[in-house]
Coordinates of C-alpha atoms in Angstrom, one line a residue:
Chain A
M1 CA 11.9 61.2 -20.0
L2 CA 8.7 59.7 -21.4
D3 CA 8.6 62.2 -24.3
Q4 CA 11.8 60.6 -25.6
I5 CA 10.2 57.2 -25.8
H6 CA 6.4 57.7 -26.3
L7 CA 6.5 57.0 -30.1
L8 CA 8.6 53.9 -29.5
A9 CA 6.2 52.7 -26.9
A10 CA 3.2 53.2 -29.2
V11 CA 4.9 51.3 -32.0
T12 CA 5.8 48.5 -29.5
V13 CA 2.2 48.1 -28.3
L14 CA 1.0 48.0 -31.9
G15 CA 3.6 45.3 -32.6
V16 CA 2.3 43.3 -29.6
V17 CA -1.2 43.5 -31.0
E18 CA 0.0 42.3 -34.3
Q19 CA 1.7 39.3 -32.6
A20 CA -1.5 38.5 -30.8
Y21 CA -3.3 38.6 -34.2
F22 CA -0.8 36.1 -35.6
F23 CA -1.3 33.8 -32.5
L24 CA -5.1 33.9 -33.1
Q25 CA -4.6 33.0 -36.8
V26 CA -2.7 29.8 -35.7
I27 CA -5.5 28.9 -33.3
Y28 CA -8.1 29.3 -36.1
A29 CA -5.9 27.2 -38.5
R30 CA -5.5 24.5 -35.8
R31 CA -9.3 24.3 -35.5
M32 CA -9.9 24.4 -39.3
F33 CA -7.5 21.6 -40.0
G34 CA -8.2 19.7 -36.8
I35 CA -4.6 19.8 -35.5
S36 CA -4.6 19.8 -31.7
P37 CA -1.5 20.8 -29.6
P38 CA 1.1 19.6 -29.1
K39 CA 1.1 18.5 -32.8
I40 CA 2.7 21.0 -35.1
S41 CA 2.7 19.1 -38.4
G42 CA -0.1 18.9 -40.9
P43 CA -1.1 19.9 -44.4
P44 CA 1.1 22.6 -46.0
E45 CA -1.8 25.1 -45.6
F46 CA -1.5 24.7 -41.8
E47 CA 2.2 24.5 -41.7
R48 CA 2.6 27.8 -43.6
V49 CA 0.4 29.7 -41.1
F50 CA 2.3 28.0 -38.2
R51 CA 5.7 28.9 -39.6
A52 CA 4.6 32.4 -40.4
Q53 CA 3.8 32.9 -36.8
V54 CA 6.9 31.3 -35.5
N55 CA 9.1 33.3 -37.8
S56 CA 7.4 36.6 -36.8
S57 CA 7.8 35.6 -33.1
E58 CA 11.5 34.9 -33.6
Y59 CA 12.0 38.3 -35.2
F60 CA 9.9 40.3 -32.7
P61 CA 12.6 40.7 -29.9
I62 CA 15.2 41.6 -32.6
F63 CA 12.8 44.2 -34.0
L64 CA 12.1 45.7 -30.6
A65 CA 15.8 45.8 -29.7
V66 CA 16.8 47.8 -32.8
L67 CA 13.7 49.9 -32.7
W68 CA 14.6 51.2 -29.3
Q69 CA 18.3 51.6 -29.8
A70 CA 17.6 53.5 -33.1
G71 CA 15.0 55.6 -31.3
L72 CA 17.1 56.4 -28.3
F73 CA 20.5 57.0 -30.0
F74 CA 19.5 58.2 -33.5
H75 CA 16.0 59.7 -33.9
Q76 CA 12.8 58.7 -32.3
G77 CA 10.4 59.8 -35.0
L78 CA 12.4 58.1 -37.8
A79 CA 12.7 54.9 -35.8
A80 CA 9.0 54.9 -35.1
A81 CA 8.2 55.4 -38.8
L82 CA 10.5 52.5 -39.7
G83 CA 8.8 50.5 -37.0
L84 CA 5.4 51.1 -38.5
L85 CA 6.8 50.1 -41.9
Y86 CA 8.1 46.9 -40.4
I87 CA 4.8 46.1 -38.8
C88 CA 3.0 46.6 -42.1
S89 CA 5.5 44.4 -44.0
R90 CA 5.2 41.7 -41.4
Y91 CA 1.4 41.7 -41.9
C92 CA 1.9 41.4 -45.7
Y93 CA 4.4 38.6 -45.0
F94 CA 1.9 36.7 -42.9
M95 CA -0.9 37.1 -45.4
G96 CA 1.3 36.2 -48.3
Y97 CA 2.8 33.1 -46.6
K98 CA -0.8 31.9 -45.8
E99 CA -1.5 31.8 -49.6
S100 CA 1.8 30.3 -50.7
S101 CA 5.5 30.0 -49.7
S102 CA 6.6 32.2 -52.6
E103 CA 4.3 35.0 -51.7
R104 CA 6.1 35.5 -48.4
L105 CA 9.4 36.4 -50.1
V106 CA 8.8 40.0 -51.2
P107 CA 7.5 41.3 -47.8
L108 CA 10.1 39.2 -46.0
Y109 CA 12.9 40.9 -47.9
F110 CA 11.3 44.3 -47.4
S111 CA 11.0 43.7 -43.6
S112 CA 14.6 42.5 -43.5
G113 CA 15.6 45.7 -45.3
V114 CA 13.8 47.8 -42.7
L115 CA 15.5 45.9 -39.9
W116 CA 18.9 46.5 -41.5
I117 CA 18.2 50.3 -41.7
L118 CA 17.3 50.2 -38.0
V119 CA 20.5 48.3 -37.2
A120 CA 22.5 50.9 -39.2
A121 CA 20.7 53.8 -37.5
S122 CA 21.4 52.3 -34.1
A123 CA 25.0 51.6 -34.9
L124 CA 25.5 55.2 -36.3
G125 CA 23.8 56.7 -33.3
I126 CA 25.7 54.7 -30.8
L127 CA 29.0 55.4 -32.6
H128 CA 28.2 59.1 -32.6
F129 CA 27.5 58.9 -28.8
F130 CA 30.8 57.1 -28.2
L131 CA 32.9 59.6 -30.2
S132 CA 31.3 62.6 -28.6
H133 CA 31.3 61.1 -25.1
Y134 CA 34.8 59.6 -25.0
M135 CA 36.7 61.7 -27.5
G136 CA 34.8 65.0 -27.6
L137 CA 34.3 64.6 -31.3
N138 CA 31.0 65.8 -32.9
F139 CA 30.1 64.6 -36.4
L140 CA 27.6 67.3 -37.1
Q141 CA 30.0 70.1 -36.1
L142 CA 32.7 68.5 -38.2
L143 CA 30.4 68.4 -41.2
S144 CA 29.3 72.0 -40.9
V145 CA 32.9 73.3 -40.8
Chain B
M1 CA 20.6 59.3 -19.4
L2 CA 22.2 57.8 -22.5
D3 CA 25.6 57.5 -20.8
Q4 CA 24.0 55.0 -18.4
I5 CA 23.0 52.7 -21.2
H6 CA 25.4 53.2 -24.2
L7 CA 27.5 50.1 -23.5
L8 CA 24.3 48.0 -23.1
A9 CA 23.0 49.5 -26.3
A10 CA 26.2 48.6 -28.2
V11 CA 26.1 45.0 -26.9
T12 CA 22.4 44.7 -27.8
V13 CA 23.1 45.8 -31.4
L14 CA 26.0 43.4 -31.6
G15 CA 23.7 40.6 -30.4
V16 CA 21.1 41.5 -33.0
V17 CA 23.8 41.3 -35.8
E18 CA 24.7 37.8 -34.4
Q19 CA 21.1 36.7 -34.6
A20 CA 20.9 37.9 -38.2
Y21 CA 24.0 35.8 -39.0
F22 CA 22.3 32.8 -37.5
F23 CA 19.2 33.4 -39.6
L24 CA 21.4 33.6 -42.7
Q25 CA 23.1 30.3 -41.8
V26 CA 19.7 28.6 -41.8
I27 CA 18.8 30.1 -45.2
Y28 CA 22.1 28.7 -46.6
A29 CA 21.5 25.3 -45.0
R30 CA 18.0 25.3 -46.5
R31 CA 19.5 25.9 -49.9
M32 CA 22.3 23.4 -49.5
F33 CA 20.0 20.5 -48.4
G34 CA 17.0 21.6 -50.6
I35 CA 14.6 22.0 -47.8
S36 CA 12.0 24.7 -48.6
P37 CA 9.8 26.4 -46.0
P38 CA 7.5 25.6 -44.3
K39 CA 9.4 22.3 -43.9
I40 CA 11.7 22.1 -40.9
S41 CA 12.8 18.5 -40.9
G42 CA 15.6 17.0 -43.0
P43 CA 19.0 15.4 -42.6
P44 CA 20.6 15.8 -39.1
E45 CA 23.2 18.3 -40.6
F46 CA 20.3 20.6 -41.5
E47 CA 18.3 20.0 -38.3
R48 CA 21.4 20.9 -36.1
V49 CA 21.8 24.2 -37.8
F50 CA 18.0 24.9 -37.6
R51 CA 17.9 24.0 -33.9
A52 CA 21.0 26.0 -33.1
Q53 CA 19.2 29.1 -34.6
V54 CA 15.9 28.3 -32.8
N55 CA 17.6 27.8 -29.4
S56 CA 19.6 31.0 -29.8
S57 CA 16.4 32.9 -30.7
E58 CA 14.7 31.6 -27.6
Y59 CA 17.5 32.7 -25.4
F60 CA 17.9 36.1 -27.0
P61 CA 15.1 38.0 -25.1
I62 CA 16.2 36.4 -21.9
F63 CA 19.8 37.5 -22.5
L64 CA 18.6 41.1 -23.3
A65 CA 16.4 41.2 -20.2
V66 CA 19.1 40.3 -17.7
L67 CA 21.8 42.2 -19.6
W68 CA 19.8 45.5 -19.1
Q69 CA 18.7 44.8 -15.5
A70 CA 22.3 43.9 -14.6
G71 CA 23.6 47.0 -16.4
L72 CA 21.0 49.4 -14.9
F73 CA 21.0 48.1 -11.3
F74 CA 24.5 46.6 -10.8
H75 CA 27.2 47.9 -13.1
Q76 CA 27.0 48.8 -16.8
G77 CA 30.6 48.0 -17.7
L78 CA 30.5 44.6 -16.1
A79 CA 27.2 43.7 -17.6
A80 CA 28.4 44.7 -21.1
A81 CA 31.6 42.7 -20.7
L82 CA 29.5 39.6 -19.6
G83 CA 27.2 40.4 -22.6
L84 CA 30.2 40.2 -25.0
L85 CA 31.2 36.9 -23.4
Y86 CA 27.7 35.6 -23.9
I87 CA 27.7 36.6 -27.6
C88 CA 31.1 34.9 -28.1
S89 CA 30.0 31.7 -26.4
R90 CA 26.7 31.7 -28.5
Y91 CA 28.9 31.9 -31.7
C92 CA 31.0 28.9 -30.5
Y93 CA 27.7 27.1 -29.6
F94 CA 26.4 27.6 -33.1
M95 CA 29.6 26.6 -34.9
G96 CA 30.0 23.6 -32.6
Y97 CA 26.3 22.4 -33.0
K98 CA 26.8 22.7 -36.8
E99 CA 29.6 20.1 -36.6
S100 CA 28.0 17.7 -34.1
S101 CA 25.4 17.6 -31.3
S102 CA 28.1 17.0 -28.7
E103 CA 30.2 20.0 -29.7
R104 CA 27.4 22.3 -28.7
L105 CA 27.6 21.3 -25.0
V106 CA 30.7 23.1 -23.7
P107 CA 29.8 26.6 -25.1
L108 CA 26.1 26.0 -24.1
Y109 CA 27.1 25.4 -20.5
F110 CA 29.5 28.4 -20.6
S111 CA 26.8 30.7 -22.1
S112 CA 24.3 29.4 -19.4
G113 CA 26.9 30.2 -16.7
V114 CA 27.3 33.8 -18.1
L115 CA 23.5 34.2 -18.0
W116 CA 23.3 33.0 -14.4
I117 CA 26.0 35.5 -13.4
L118 CA 23.9 38.2 -15.1
V119 CA 20.8 37.0 -13.3
A120 CA 22.7 37.1 -10.0
A121 CA 24.1 40.6 -10.7
S122 CA 20.6 41.8 -11.6
A123 CA 19.1 40.3 -8.5
L124 CA 21.8 41.7 -6.2
G125 CA 21.5 45.1 -7.8
I126 CA 17.7 45.2 -7.5
L127 CA 17.8 43.9 -3.9
H128 CA 20.4 46.6 -3.0
F129 CA 18.1 49.2 -4.6
F130 CA 15.0 47.9 -2.6
L131 CA 16.9 47.9 0.7
S132 CA 18.2 51.4 0.2
H133 CA 15.0 52.8 -1.3
Y134 CA 12.5 51.4 1.2
M135 CA 14.6 50.8 4.3
G136 CA 17.4 53.3 4.0
L137 CA 20.0 50.5 4.3
N138 CA 23.2 50.7 2.3
F139 CA 25.2 47.5 1.8
L140 CA 28.4 49.3 0.9
Q141 CA 28.2 51.6 4.0
L142 CA 27.5 48.6 6.2
L143 CA 30.5 46.7 4.8
S144 CA 32.9 49.7 5.3
V145 CA 31.9 50.2 9.0
Chain C
M1 CA 15.2 57.2 -12.7
L2 CA 15.6 53.7 -11.2
D3 CA 12.7 54.2 -8.8
Q4 CA 10.4 54.3 -11.8
I5 CA 11.4 50.9 -13.0
H6 CA 12.6 48.9 -10.0
L7 CA 9.4 46.9 -9.6
L8 CA 9.4 46.2 -13.4
A9 CA 13.0 45.1 -13.2
A10 CA 12.3 42.7 -10.3
V11 CA 9.3 41.1 -12.1
T12 CA 11.5 40.8 -15.3
V13 CA 14.2 38.9 -13.4
L14 CA 11.6 36.7 -11.9
G15 CA 10.2 36.0 -15.3
V16 CA 13.7 35.1 -16.6
V17 CA 14.2 32.6 -13.7
E18 CA 10.8 31.0 -14.7
Q19 CA 12.0 30.7 -18.3
A20 CA 15.2 29.0 -17.1
Y21 CA 13.1 26.6 -15.0
F22 CA 11.1 25.7 -18.2
F23 CA 14.3 25.1 -20.1
L24 CA 15.5 22.8 -17.4
Q25 CA 12.2 20.9 -17.5
V26 CA 12.7 20.2 -21.3
I27 CA 16.3 19.0 -20.6
Y28 CA 14.9 16.6 -17.9
A29 CA 12.1 15.4 -20.3
R30 CA 14.7 14.8 -23.1
R31 CA 16.7 12.6 -20.7
M32 CA 13.7 10.8 -19.4
F33 CA 12.4 9.9 -22.9
G34 CA 15.8 9.5 -24.5
I35 CA 15.3 12.2 -27.1
S36 CA 18.6 13.8 -28.0
P37 CA 18.8 17.2 -29.8
P38 CA 18.3 18.1 -32.6
K39 CA 15.2 15.8 -32.4
I40 CA 12.0 17.5 -31.2
S41 CA 9.4 14.8 -31.8
G42 CA 8.7 11.9 -29.5
P43 CA 5.9 10.6 -27.2
P44 CA 3.1 13.0 -26.4
E45 CA 4.4 13.3 -22.9
F46 CA 7.6 14.8 -24.2
E47 CA 6.0 16.9 -26.9
R48 CA 3.7 18.5 -24.4
V49 CA 6.6 19.6 -22.2
F50 CA 8.5 20.8 -25.2
R51 CA 5.6 22.8 -26.6
A52 CA 4.8 24.3 -23.2
Q53 CA 8.4 25.7 -23.2
V54 CA 8.3 26.9 -26.8
N55 CA 4.9 28.6 -26.3
S56 CA 6.2 30.3 -23.1
S57 CA 9.3 31.5 -24.9
E58 CA 7.3 33.0 -27.7
Y59 CA 5.1 34.9 -25.3
F60 CA 8.0 36.1 -23.1
P61 CA 9.1 39.1 -25.2
I62 CA 5.5 40.1 -25.7
F63 CA 5.0 39.9 -21.9
L64 CA 8.1 42.1 -21.2
A65 CA 7.1 44.6 -23.9
V66 CA 3.6 45.3 -22.4
L67 CA 4.8 45.0 -18.8
W68 CA 7.3 47.8 -19.3
Q69 CA 5.0 50.1 -21.4
A70 CA 2.2 49.6 -18.9
G71 CA 4.6 50.3 -16.0
L72 CA 6.1 53.4 -17.6
F73 CA 3.0 55.0 -19.0
F74 CA 0.2 53.7 -16.7
H75 CA 1.2 52.6 -13.2
Q76 CA 4.4 50.8 -12.2
G77 CA 2.8 49.0 -9.2
L78 CA -0.2 47.8 -11.0
A79 CA 1.9 46.6 -14.0
A80 CA 4.2 44.7 -11.7
A81 CA 1.3 43.1 -9.9
L82 CA -0.2 42.0 -13.2
G83 CA 3.2 40.7 -14.1
L84 CA 3.4 38.5 -11.1
L85 CA -0.1 37.2 -12.0
Y86 CA 1.1 36.4 -15.5
I87 CA 4.2 34.6 -14.1
C88 CA 2.0 32.5 -11.8
S89 CA -0.5 31.6 -14.5
R90 CA 2.4 30.6 -16.9
Y91 CA 3.6 28.2 -14.2
C92 CA 0.1 26.7 -13.9
Y93 CA 0.0 26.5 -17.7
F94 CA 3.3 24.6 -17.8
M95 CA 2.4 22.2 -15.1
G96 CA -1.1 21.7 -16.5
Y97 CA 0.2 21.1 -20.1
K98 CA 2.7 18.5 -18.7
E99 CA -0.3 16.5 -17.4
S100 CA -2.6 16.8 -20.4
S101 CA -3.3 19.1 -23.3
S102 CA -6.7 20.1 -21.9
E103 CA -5.3 21.2 -18.5
R104 CA -3.2 23.9 -20.2
L105 CA -6.4 25.8 -21.3
V106 CA -7.7 27.5 -18.2
P107 CA -4.3 29.0 -17.2
L108 CA -3.6 29.8 -20.8
Y109 CA -6.8 31.8 -21.1
F110 CA -6.1 33.5 -17.8
S111 CA -2.6 34.5 -18.8
S112 CA -3.9 35.8 -22.1
G113 CA -6.4 37.9 -20.1
V114 CA -3.7 39.3 -18.0
L115 CA -1.7 40.2 -21.1
W116 CA -4.7 42.0 -22.6
I117 CA -5.1 44.0 -19.5
L118 CA -1.5 45.0 -19.7
V119 CA -2.0 45.9 -23.4
A120 CA -5.1 48.0 -22.5
A121 CA -3.2 49.8 -19.6
S122 CA -0.3 50.5 -22.0
A123 CA -2.5 51.8 -24.7
L124 CA -4.5 54.0 -22.2
G125 CA -1.3 55.3 -20.6
I126 CA 0.3 56.2 -24.0
L127 CA -2.9 57.7 -25.3
H128 CA -3.1 59.9 -22.1
F129 CA 0.5 60.9 -22.7
F130 CA -0.2 61.8 -26.4
L131 CA -3.2 63.9 -25.5
S132 CA -1.5 65.8 -22.7
H133 CA 1.7 66.2 -24.6
Y134 CA 0.4 67.3 -28.0
M135 CA -3.0 68.8 -27.2
G136 CA -2.6 69.9 -23.6
L137 CA -5.6 67.8 -22.6
N138 CA -5.6 66.1 -19.2
F139 CA -8.1 63.2 -18.7
L140 CA -7.9 63.4 -14.9
Q141 CA -8.6 67.1 -14.8
L142 CA -11.5 66.7 -17.2
L143 CA -13.0 64.0 -15.1
S144 CA -12.7 66.1 -11.9
V145 CA -14.5 69.1 -13.4

């Protein structure tokens, strides 16, 4: 069973390490700007780093959810490759947002695009499974006729 | 293996699409009220939409966690049906909260109720597995005697 | 298959119940200090409880992700035991943060330590799987020679 998920697992752990890196960046920013918890407001430089981390955290479960569905129901290697792309674009998003609000936009749109591809792959894979499981239909066979 | 999780996977992808919809609603609200990131405060109309999205994001991993445990250890079809109910009630919560703080309450309580049923189903299913796996006991057999 | 994940599932459900407890604590704090949603700022006593819940929510998907990878690829029992430790330290974190910002630190560092062990166990387990799957190498055999 593990050979069907080992690439997904590797990408998941890499994603966790990235999240940890973002958390550390917030801790550094809190120290640099002297903003102690539970405060979350401060100069825009701090708030941008803080919001970049919060936004990445909110997207993380969504990312994992579609990564795994796409990997299980569509294609593990493709899902893992898209997962790596997502992790890279989230890094660019974080670094861009740190500099200015506008620099977050391109990597944010890119990472959203990757997520939508994962959603589409998941949906297609699950649909294919439903059709073959309940109706005995097989896309690939139909296409090859 | 996939036939034991395909309903859970379908509900998971549907939940992801709902989360994406909530994110888009925040983007629209930011444009409508002219509140650029990283700012998160503004008129109550904006803050309600923003908080509705944040609250839904916080609950999303919890929802997925119990959806999958209930589906794997109790009954996949029942867990998926409860999952659909949860997704619907989260939609009502979001739309209600957008209108007024008080209109979020009924669907919020309802969605919490669904979550607790999923928690109970997970706990029962896991307990049943522990009893049969470690002690050789079988609830259903005991009941039918 | 379920006997490879039943301990992870039990710890997951316990973690969900803990998150629910944290949500309830925020609701009580909102009532006590008269802070109605969507407001999230107030006296430090309220903001500490609120931030403790938000921080725990942000870490929850990360925790589940490494708990399951460590359990599937390294050792289920060890991962579950570390998971219980994490849940306990998160409880101490929450109760400490409620009292004062400084009292959150020791359990926060402890819980981070547990997470890093889970990350390391996941990474080792996945690396071991990659080496044996793609290169036919086996750590344990090599060590015993």
